[in-house]
PDB file of N, CA and C in Angstrom:
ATOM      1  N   UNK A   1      -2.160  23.247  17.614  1.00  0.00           N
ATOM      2  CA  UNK A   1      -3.202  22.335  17.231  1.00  0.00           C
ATOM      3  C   UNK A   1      -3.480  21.380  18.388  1.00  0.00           C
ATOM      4  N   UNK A   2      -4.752  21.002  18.796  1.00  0.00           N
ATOM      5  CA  UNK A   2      -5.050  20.321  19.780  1.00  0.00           C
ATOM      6  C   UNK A   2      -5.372  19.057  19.046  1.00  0.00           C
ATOM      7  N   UNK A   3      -4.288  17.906  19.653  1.00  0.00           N
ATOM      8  CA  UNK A   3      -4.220  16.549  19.567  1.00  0.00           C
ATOM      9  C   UNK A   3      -5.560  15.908  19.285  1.00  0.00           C
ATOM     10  N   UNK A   4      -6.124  15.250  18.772  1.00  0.00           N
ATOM     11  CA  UNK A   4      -7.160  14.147  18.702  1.00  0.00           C
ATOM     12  C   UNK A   4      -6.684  13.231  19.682  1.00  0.00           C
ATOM     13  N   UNK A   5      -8.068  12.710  20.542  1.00  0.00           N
ATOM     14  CA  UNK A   5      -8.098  11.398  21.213  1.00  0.00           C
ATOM     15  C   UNK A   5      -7.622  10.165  20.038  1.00  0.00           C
ATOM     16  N   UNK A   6      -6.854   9.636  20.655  1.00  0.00           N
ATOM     17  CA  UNK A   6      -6.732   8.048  19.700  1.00  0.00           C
ATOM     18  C   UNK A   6      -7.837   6.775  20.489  1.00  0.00           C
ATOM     19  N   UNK A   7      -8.150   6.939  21.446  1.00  0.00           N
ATOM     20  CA  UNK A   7      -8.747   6.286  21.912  1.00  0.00           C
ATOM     21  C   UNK A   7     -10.424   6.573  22.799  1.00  0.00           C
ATOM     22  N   UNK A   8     -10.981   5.871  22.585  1.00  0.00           N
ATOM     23  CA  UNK A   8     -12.581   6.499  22.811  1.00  0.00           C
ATOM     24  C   UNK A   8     -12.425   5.464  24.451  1.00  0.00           C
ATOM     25  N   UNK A   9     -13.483   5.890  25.046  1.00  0.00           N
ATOM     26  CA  UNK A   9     -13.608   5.910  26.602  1.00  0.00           C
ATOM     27  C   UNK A   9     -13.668   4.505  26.506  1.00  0.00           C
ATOM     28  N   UNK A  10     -13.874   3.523  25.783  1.00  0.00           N
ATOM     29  CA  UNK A  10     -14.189   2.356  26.170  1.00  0.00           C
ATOM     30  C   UNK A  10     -12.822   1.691  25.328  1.00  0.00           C
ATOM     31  N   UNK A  11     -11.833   2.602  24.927  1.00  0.00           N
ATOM     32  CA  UNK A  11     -10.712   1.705  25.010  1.00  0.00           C
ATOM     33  C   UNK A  11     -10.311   1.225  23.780  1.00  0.00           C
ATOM     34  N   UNK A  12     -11.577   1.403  22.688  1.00  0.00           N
ATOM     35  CA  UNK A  12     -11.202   1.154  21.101  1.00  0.00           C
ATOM     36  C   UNK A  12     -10.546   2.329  20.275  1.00  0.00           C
ATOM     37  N   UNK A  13      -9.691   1.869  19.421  1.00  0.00           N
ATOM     38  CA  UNK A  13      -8.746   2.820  18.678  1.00  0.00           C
ATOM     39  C   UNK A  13      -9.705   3.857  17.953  1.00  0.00           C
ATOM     40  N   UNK A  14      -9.908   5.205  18.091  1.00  0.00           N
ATOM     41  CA  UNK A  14     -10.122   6.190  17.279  1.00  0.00           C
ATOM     42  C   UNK A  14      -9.769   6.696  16.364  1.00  0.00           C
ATOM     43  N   UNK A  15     -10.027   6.011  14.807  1.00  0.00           N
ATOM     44  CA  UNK A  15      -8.713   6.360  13.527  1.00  0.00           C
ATOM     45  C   UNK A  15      -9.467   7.771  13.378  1.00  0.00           C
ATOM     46  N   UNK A  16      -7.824   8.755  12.154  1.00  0.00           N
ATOM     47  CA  UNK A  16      -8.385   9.997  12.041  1.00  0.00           C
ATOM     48  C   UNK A  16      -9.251  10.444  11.063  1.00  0.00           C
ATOM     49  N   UNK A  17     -10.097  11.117  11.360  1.00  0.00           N
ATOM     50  CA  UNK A  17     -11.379  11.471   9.854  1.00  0.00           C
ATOM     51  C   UNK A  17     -10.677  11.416   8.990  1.00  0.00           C
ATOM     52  N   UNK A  18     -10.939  11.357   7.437  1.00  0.00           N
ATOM     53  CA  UNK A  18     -10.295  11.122   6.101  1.00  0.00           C
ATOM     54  C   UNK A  18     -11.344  11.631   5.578  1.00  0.00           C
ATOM     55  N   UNK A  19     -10.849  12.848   4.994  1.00  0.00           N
ATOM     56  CA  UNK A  19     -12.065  13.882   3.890  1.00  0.00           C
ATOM     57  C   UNK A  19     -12.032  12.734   2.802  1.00  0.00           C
ATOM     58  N   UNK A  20     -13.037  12.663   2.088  1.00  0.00           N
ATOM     59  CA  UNK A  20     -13.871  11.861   0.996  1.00  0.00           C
ATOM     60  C   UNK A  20     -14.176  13.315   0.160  1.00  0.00           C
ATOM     61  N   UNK A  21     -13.475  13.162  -1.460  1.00  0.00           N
ATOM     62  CA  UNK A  21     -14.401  13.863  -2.058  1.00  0.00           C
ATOM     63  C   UNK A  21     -14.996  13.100  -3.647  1.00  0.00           C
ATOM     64  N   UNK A  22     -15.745  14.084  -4.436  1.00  0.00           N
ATOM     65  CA  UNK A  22     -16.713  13.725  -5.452  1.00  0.00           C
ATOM     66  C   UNK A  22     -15.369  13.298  -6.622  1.00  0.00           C
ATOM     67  N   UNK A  23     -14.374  13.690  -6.805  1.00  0.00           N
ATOM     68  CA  UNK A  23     -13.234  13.574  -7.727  1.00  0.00           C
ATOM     69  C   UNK A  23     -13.397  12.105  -8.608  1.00  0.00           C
ATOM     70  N   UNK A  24     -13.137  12.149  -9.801  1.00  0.00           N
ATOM     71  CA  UNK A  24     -13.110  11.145 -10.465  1.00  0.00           C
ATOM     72  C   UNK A  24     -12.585  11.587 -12.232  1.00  0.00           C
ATOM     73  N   UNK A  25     -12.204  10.747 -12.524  1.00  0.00           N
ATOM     74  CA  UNK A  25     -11.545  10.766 -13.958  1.00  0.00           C
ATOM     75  C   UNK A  25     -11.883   9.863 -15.029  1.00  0.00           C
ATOM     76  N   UNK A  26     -11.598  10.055 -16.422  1.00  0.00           N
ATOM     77  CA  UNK A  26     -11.773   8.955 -17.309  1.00  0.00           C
ATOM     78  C   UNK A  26     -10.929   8.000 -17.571  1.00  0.00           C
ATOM     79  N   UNK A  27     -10.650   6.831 -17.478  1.00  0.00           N
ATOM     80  CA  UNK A  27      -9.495   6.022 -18.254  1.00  0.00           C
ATOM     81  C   UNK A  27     -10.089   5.031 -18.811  1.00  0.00           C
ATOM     82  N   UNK A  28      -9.341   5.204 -20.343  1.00  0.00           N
ATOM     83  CA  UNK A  28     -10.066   4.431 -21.150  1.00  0.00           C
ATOM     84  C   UNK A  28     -11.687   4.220 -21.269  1.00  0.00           C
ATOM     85  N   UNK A  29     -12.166   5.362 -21.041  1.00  0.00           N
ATOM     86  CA  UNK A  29     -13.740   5.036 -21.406  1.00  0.00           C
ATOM     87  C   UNK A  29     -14.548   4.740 -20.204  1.00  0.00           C
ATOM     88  N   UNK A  30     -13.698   4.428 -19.075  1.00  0.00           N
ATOM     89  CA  UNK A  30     -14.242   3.816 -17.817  1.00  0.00           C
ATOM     90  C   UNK A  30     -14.201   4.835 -16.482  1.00  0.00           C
ATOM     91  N   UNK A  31     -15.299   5.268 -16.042  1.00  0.00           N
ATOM     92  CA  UNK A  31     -14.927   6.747 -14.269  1.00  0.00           C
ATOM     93  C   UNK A  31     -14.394   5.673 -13.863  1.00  0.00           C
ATOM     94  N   UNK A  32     -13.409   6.305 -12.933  1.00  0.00           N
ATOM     95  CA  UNK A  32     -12.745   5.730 -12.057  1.00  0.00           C
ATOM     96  C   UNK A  32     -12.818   7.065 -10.910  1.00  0.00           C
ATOM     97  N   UNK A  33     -13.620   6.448  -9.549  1.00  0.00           N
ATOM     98  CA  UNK A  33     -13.709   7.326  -8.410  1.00  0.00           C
ATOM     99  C   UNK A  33     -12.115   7.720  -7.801  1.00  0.00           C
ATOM    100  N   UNK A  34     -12.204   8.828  -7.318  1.00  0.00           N
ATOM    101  CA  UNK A  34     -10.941   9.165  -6.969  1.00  0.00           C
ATOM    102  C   UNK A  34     -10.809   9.735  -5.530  1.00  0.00           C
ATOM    103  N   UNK A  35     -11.606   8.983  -4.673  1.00  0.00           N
ATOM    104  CA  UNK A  35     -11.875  10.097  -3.370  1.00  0.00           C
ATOM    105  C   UNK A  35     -10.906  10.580  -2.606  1.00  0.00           C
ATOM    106  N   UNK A  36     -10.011  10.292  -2.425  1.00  0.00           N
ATOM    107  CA  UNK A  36      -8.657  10.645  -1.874  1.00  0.00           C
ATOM    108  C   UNK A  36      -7.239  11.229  -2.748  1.00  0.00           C
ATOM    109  N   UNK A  37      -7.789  11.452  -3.655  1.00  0.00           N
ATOM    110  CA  UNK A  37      -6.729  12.367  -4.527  1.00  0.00           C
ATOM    111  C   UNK A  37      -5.871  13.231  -4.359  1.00  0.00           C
ATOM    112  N   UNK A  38      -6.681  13.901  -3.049  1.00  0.00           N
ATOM    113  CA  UNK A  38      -5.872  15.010  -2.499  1.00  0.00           C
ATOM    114  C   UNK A  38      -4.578  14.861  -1.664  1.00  0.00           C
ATOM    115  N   UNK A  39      -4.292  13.393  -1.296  1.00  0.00           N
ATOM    116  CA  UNK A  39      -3.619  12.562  -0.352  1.00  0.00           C
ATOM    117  C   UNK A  39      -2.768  12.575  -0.866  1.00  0.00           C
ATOM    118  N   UNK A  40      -2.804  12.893  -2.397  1.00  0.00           N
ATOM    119  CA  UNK A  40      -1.212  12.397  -3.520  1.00  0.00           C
ATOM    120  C   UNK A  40      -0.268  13.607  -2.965  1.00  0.00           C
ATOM    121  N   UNK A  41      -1.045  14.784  -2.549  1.00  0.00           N
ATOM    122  CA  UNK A  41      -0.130  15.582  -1.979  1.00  0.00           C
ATOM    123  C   UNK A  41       0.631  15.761  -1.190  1.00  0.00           C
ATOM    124  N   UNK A  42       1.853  14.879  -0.903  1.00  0.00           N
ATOM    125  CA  UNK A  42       2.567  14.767   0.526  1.00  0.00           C
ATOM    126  C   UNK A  42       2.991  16.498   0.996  1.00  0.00           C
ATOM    127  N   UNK A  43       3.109  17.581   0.533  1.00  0.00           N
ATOM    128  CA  UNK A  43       3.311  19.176   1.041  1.00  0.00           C
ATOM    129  C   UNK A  43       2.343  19.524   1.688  1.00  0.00           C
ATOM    130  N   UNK A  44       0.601  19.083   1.045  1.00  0.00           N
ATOM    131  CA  UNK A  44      -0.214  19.836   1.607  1.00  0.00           C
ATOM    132  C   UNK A  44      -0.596  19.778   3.310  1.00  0.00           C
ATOM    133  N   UNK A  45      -1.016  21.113   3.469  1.00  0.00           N
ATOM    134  CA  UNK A  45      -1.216  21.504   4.597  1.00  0.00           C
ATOM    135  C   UNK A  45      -2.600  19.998   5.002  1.00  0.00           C
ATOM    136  N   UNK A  46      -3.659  20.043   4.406  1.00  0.00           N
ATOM    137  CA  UNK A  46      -4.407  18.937   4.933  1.00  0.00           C
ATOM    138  C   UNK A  46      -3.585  17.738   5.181  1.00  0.00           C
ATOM    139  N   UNK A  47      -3.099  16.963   3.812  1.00  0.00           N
ATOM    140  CA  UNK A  47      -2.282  15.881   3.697  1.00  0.00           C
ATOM    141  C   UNK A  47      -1.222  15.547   5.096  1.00  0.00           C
ATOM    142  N   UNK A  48      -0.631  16.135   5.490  1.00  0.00           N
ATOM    143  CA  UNK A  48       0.471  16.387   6.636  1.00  0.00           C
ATOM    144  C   UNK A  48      -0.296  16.417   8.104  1.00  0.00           C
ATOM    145  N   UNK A  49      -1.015  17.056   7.929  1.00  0.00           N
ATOM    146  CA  UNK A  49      -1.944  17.393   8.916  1.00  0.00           C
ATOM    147  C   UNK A  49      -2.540  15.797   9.441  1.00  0.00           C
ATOM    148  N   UNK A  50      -3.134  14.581   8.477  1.00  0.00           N
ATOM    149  CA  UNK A  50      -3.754  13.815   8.280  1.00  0.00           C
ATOM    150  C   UNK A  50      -2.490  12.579   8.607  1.00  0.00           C
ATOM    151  N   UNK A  51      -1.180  12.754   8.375  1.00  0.00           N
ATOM    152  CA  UNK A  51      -0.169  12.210   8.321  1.00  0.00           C
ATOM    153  C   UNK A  51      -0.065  12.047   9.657  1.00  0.00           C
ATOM    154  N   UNK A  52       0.524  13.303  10.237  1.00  0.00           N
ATOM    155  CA  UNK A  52       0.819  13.534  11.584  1.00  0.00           C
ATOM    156  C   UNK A  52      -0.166  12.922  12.500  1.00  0.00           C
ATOM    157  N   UNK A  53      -1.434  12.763  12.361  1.00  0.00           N
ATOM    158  CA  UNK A  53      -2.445  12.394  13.182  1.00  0.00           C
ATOM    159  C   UNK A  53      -2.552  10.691  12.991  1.00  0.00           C
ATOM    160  N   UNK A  54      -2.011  10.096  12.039  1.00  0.00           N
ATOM    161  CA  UNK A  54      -1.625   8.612  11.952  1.00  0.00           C
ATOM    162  C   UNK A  54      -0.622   8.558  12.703  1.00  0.00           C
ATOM    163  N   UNK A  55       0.357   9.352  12.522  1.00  0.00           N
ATOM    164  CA  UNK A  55       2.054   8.691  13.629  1.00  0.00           C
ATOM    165  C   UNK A  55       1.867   9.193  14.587  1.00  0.00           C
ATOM    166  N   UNK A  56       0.543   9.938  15.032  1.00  0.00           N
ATOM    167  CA  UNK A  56       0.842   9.961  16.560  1.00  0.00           C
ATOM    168  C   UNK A  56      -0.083   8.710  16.990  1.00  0.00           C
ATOM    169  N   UNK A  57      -1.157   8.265  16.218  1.00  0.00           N
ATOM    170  CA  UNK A  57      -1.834   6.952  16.537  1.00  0.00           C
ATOM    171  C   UNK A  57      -0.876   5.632  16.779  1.00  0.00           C
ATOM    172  N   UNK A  58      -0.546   5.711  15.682  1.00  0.00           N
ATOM    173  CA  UNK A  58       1.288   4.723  15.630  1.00  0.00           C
ATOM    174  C   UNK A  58       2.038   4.628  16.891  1.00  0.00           C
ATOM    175  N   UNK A  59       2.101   5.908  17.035  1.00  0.00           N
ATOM    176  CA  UNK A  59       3.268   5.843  18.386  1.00  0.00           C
ATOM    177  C   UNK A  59       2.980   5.733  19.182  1.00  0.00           C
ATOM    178  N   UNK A  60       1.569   6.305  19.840  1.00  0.00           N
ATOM    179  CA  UNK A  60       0.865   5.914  21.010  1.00  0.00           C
ATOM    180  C   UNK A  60       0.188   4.092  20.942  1.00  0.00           C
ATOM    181  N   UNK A  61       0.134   3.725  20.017  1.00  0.00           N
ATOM    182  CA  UNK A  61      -0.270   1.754  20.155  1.00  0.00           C
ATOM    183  C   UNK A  61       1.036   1.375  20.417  1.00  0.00           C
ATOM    184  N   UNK A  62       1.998   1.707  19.730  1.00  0.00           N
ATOM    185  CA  UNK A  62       3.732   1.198  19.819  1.00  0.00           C
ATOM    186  C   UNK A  62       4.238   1.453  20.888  1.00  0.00           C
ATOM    187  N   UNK A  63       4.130   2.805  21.962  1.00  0.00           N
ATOM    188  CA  UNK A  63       4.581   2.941  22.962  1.00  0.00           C
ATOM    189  C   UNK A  63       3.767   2.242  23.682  1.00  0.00           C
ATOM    190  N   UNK A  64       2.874   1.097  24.082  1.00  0.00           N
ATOM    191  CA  UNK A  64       1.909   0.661  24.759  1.00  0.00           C
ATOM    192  C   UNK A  64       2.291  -0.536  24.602  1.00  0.00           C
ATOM    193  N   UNK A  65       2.682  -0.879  23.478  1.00  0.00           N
ATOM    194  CA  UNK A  65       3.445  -2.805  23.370  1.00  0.00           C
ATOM    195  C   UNK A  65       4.374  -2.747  23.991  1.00  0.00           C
ATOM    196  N   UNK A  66       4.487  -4.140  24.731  1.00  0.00           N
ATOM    197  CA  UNK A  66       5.156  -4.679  25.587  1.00  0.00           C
ATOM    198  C   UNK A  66       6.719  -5.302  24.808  1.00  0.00           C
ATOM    199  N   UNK A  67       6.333  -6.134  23.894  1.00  0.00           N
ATOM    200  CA  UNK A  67       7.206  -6.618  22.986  1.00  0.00           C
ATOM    201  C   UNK A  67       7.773  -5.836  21.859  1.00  0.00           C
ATOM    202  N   UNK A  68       7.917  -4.544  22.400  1.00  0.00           N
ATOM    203  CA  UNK A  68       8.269  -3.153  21.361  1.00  0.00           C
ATOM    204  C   UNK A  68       9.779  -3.412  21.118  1.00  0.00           C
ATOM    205  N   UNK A  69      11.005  -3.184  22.444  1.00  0.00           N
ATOM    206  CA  UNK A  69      12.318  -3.755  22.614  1.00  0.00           C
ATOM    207  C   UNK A  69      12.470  -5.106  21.614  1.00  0.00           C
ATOM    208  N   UNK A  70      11.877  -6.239  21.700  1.00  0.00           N
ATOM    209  CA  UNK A  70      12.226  -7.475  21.550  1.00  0.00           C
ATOM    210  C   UNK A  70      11.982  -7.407  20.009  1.00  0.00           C
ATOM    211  N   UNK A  71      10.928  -6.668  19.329  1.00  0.00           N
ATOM    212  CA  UNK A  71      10.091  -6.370  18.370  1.00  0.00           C
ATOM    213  C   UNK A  71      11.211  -5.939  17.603  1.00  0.00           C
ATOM    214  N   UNK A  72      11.857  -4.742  17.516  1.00  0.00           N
ATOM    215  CA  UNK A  72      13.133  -3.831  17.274  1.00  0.00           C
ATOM    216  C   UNK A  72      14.321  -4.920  16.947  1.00  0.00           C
ATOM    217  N   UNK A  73      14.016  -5.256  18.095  1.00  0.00           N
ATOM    218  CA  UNK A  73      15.969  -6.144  17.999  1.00  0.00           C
ATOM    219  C   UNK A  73      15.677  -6.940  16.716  1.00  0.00           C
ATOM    220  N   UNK A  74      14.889  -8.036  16.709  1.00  0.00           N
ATOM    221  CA  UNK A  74      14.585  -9.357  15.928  1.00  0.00           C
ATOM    222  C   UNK A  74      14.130  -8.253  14.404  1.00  0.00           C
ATOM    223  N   UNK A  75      13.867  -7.047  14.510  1.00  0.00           N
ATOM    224  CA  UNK A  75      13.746  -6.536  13.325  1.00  0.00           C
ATOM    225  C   UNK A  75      14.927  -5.880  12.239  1.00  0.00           C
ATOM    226  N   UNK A  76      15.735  -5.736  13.323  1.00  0.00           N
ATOM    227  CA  UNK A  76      17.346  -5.086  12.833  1.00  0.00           C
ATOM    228  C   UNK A  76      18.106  -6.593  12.898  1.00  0.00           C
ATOM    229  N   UNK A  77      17.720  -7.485  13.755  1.00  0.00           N
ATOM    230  CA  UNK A  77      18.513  -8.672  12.960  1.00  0.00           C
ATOM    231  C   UNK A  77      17.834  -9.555  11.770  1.00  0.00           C
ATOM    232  N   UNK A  78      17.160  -9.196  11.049  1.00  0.00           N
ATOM    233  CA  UNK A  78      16.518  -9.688  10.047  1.00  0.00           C
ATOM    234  C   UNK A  78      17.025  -8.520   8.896  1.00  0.00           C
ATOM    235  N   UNK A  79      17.360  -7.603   9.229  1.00  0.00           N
ATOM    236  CA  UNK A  79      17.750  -6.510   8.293  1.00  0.00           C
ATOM    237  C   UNK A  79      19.001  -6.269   8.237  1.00  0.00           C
ATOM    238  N   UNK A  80      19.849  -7.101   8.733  1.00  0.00           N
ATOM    239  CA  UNK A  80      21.533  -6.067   9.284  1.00  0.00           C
ATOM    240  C   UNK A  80      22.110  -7.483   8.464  1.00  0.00           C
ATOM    241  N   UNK A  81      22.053  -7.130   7.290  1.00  0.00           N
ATOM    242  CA  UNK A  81      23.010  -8.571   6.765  1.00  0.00           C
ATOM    243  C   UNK A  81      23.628  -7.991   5.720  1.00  0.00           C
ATOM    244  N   UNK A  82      24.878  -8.317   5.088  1.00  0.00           N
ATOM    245  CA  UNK A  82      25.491  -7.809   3.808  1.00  0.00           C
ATOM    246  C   UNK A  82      24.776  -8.449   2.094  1.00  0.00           C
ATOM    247  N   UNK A  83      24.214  -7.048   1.499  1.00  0.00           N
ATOM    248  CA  UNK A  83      23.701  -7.483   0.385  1.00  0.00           C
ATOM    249  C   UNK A  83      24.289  -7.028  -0.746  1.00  0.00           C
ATOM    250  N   UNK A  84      24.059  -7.572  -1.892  1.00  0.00           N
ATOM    251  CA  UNK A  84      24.681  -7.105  -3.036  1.00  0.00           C
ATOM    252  C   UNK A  84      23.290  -6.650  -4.409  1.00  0.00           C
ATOM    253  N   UNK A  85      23.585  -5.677  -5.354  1.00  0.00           N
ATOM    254  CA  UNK A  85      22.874  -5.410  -6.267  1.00  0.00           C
ATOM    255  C   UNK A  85      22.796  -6.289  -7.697  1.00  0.00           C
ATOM    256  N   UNK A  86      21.937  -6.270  -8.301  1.00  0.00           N
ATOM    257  CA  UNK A  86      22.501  -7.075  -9.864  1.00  0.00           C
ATOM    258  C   UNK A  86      23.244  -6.446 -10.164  1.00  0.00           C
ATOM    259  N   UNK A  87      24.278  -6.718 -11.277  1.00  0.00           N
ATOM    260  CA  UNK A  87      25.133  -5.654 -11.713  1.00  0.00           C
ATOM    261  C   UNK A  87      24.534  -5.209 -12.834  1.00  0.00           C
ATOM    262  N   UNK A  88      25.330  -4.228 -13.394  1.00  0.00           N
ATOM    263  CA  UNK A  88      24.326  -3.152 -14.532  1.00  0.00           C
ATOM    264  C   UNK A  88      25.768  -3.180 -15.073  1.00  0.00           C
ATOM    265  N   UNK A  89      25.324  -2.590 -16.798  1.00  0.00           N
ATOM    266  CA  UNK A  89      26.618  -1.503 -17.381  1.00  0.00           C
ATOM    267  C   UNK A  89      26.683  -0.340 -17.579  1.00  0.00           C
ATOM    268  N   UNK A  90      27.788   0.389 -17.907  1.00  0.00           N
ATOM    269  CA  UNK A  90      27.425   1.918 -17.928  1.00  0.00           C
ATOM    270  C   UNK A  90      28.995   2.063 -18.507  1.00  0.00           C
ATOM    271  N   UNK A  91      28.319   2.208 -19.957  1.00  0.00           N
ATOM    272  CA  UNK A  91      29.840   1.707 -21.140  1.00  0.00           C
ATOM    273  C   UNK A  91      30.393   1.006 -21.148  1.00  0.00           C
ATOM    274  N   UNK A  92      31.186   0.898 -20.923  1.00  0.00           N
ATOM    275  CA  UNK A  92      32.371  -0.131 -20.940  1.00  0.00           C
ATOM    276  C   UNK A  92      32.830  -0.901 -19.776  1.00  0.00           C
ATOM    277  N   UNK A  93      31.612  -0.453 -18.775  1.00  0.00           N
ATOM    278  CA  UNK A  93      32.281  -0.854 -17.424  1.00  0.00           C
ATOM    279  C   UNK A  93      30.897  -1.894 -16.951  1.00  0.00           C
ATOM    280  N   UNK A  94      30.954  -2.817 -15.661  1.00  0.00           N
ATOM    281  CA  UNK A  94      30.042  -3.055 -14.666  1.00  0.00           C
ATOM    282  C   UNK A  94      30.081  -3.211 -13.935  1.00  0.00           C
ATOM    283  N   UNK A  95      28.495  -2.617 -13.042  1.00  0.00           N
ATOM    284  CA  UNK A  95      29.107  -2.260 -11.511  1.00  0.00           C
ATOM    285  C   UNK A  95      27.958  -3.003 -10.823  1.00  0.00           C
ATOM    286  N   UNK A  96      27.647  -2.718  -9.620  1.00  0.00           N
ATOM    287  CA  UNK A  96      27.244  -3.403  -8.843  1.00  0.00           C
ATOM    288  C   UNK A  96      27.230  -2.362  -7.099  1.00  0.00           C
ATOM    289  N   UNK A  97      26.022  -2.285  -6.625  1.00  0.00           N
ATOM    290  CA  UNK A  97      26.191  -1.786  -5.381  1.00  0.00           C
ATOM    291  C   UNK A  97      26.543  -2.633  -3.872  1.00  0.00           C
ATOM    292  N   UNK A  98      26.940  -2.389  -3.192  1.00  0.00           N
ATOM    293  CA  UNK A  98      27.080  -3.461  -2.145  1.00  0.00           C
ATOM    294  C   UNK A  98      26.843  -2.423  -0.882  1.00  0.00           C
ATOM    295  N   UNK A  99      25.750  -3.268   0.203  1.00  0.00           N
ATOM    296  CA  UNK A  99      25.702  -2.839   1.283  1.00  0.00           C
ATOM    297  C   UNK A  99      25.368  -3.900   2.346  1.00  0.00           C
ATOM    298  N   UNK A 100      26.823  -3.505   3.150  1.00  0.00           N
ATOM    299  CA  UNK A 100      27.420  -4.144   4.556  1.00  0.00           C
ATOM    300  C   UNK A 100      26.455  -4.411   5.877  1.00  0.00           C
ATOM    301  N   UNK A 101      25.427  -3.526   5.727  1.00  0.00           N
ATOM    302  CA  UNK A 101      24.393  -4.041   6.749  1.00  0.00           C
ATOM    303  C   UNK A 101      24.383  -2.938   7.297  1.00  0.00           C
ATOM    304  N   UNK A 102      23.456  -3.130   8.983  1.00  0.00           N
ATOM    305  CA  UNK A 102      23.753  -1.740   9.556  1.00  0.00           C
ATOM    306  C   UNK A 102      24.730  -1.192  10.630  1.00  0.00           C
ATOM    307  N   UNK A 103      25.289  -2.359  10.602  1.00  0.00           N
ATOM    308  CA  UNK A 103      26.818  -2.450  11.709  1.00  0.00           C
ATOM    309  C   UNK A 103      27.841  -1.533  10.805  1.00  0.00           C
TER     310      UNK A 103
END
């Protein structure tokens, strides 16, 4: 498959086409348009196809930031802390999950 440009000659981001269709349903008495329905499909061959062409947009703006390194760090130290779950029962017992961070 030949890559899509992410970027047009003058330097602005090129997002990827997104099929639009006629789809729509009833709820409660009311259409509700559904143009992207087909999207619910994370297997399909379009869906994936449409996926892949976002994370390579993703990765090519991300590999281009400067503050990508610094970006990362300050993001895993905002995330790397020890947390605990509510506890629940399950018979006679209660438990509780616990996770240590990412160290």
């Amino acid at each position: 498959m030949v890559s899509p440009r992410t970027t047009s000659l003058d330097g602005k981001i090129v997002y990827p086409q997104v099929r639009r269709t006629d789809f729509s349903y009833e709820q409660h008495g009311t259409t509700v348009a559904d143009p992207y329905r087909w999207l619910e499909d994370p297997h399909g061959k379009e869906t994936e196809a449409f996926i892949d062409a976002q994370n390579q947009l993703s990765a090519e703006y991300m590999n281009k930031f400067d503050g990508k390194t610094k970006f990362n760090e300050r993001l895993t130290e905002l995330y790397n802390y020890e947390r605990f779950s509510a506890p629940y029962k399950r018979g006679d017992y209660y438990y509780f999950s616990r996770n240590t961070g990412l160290l």
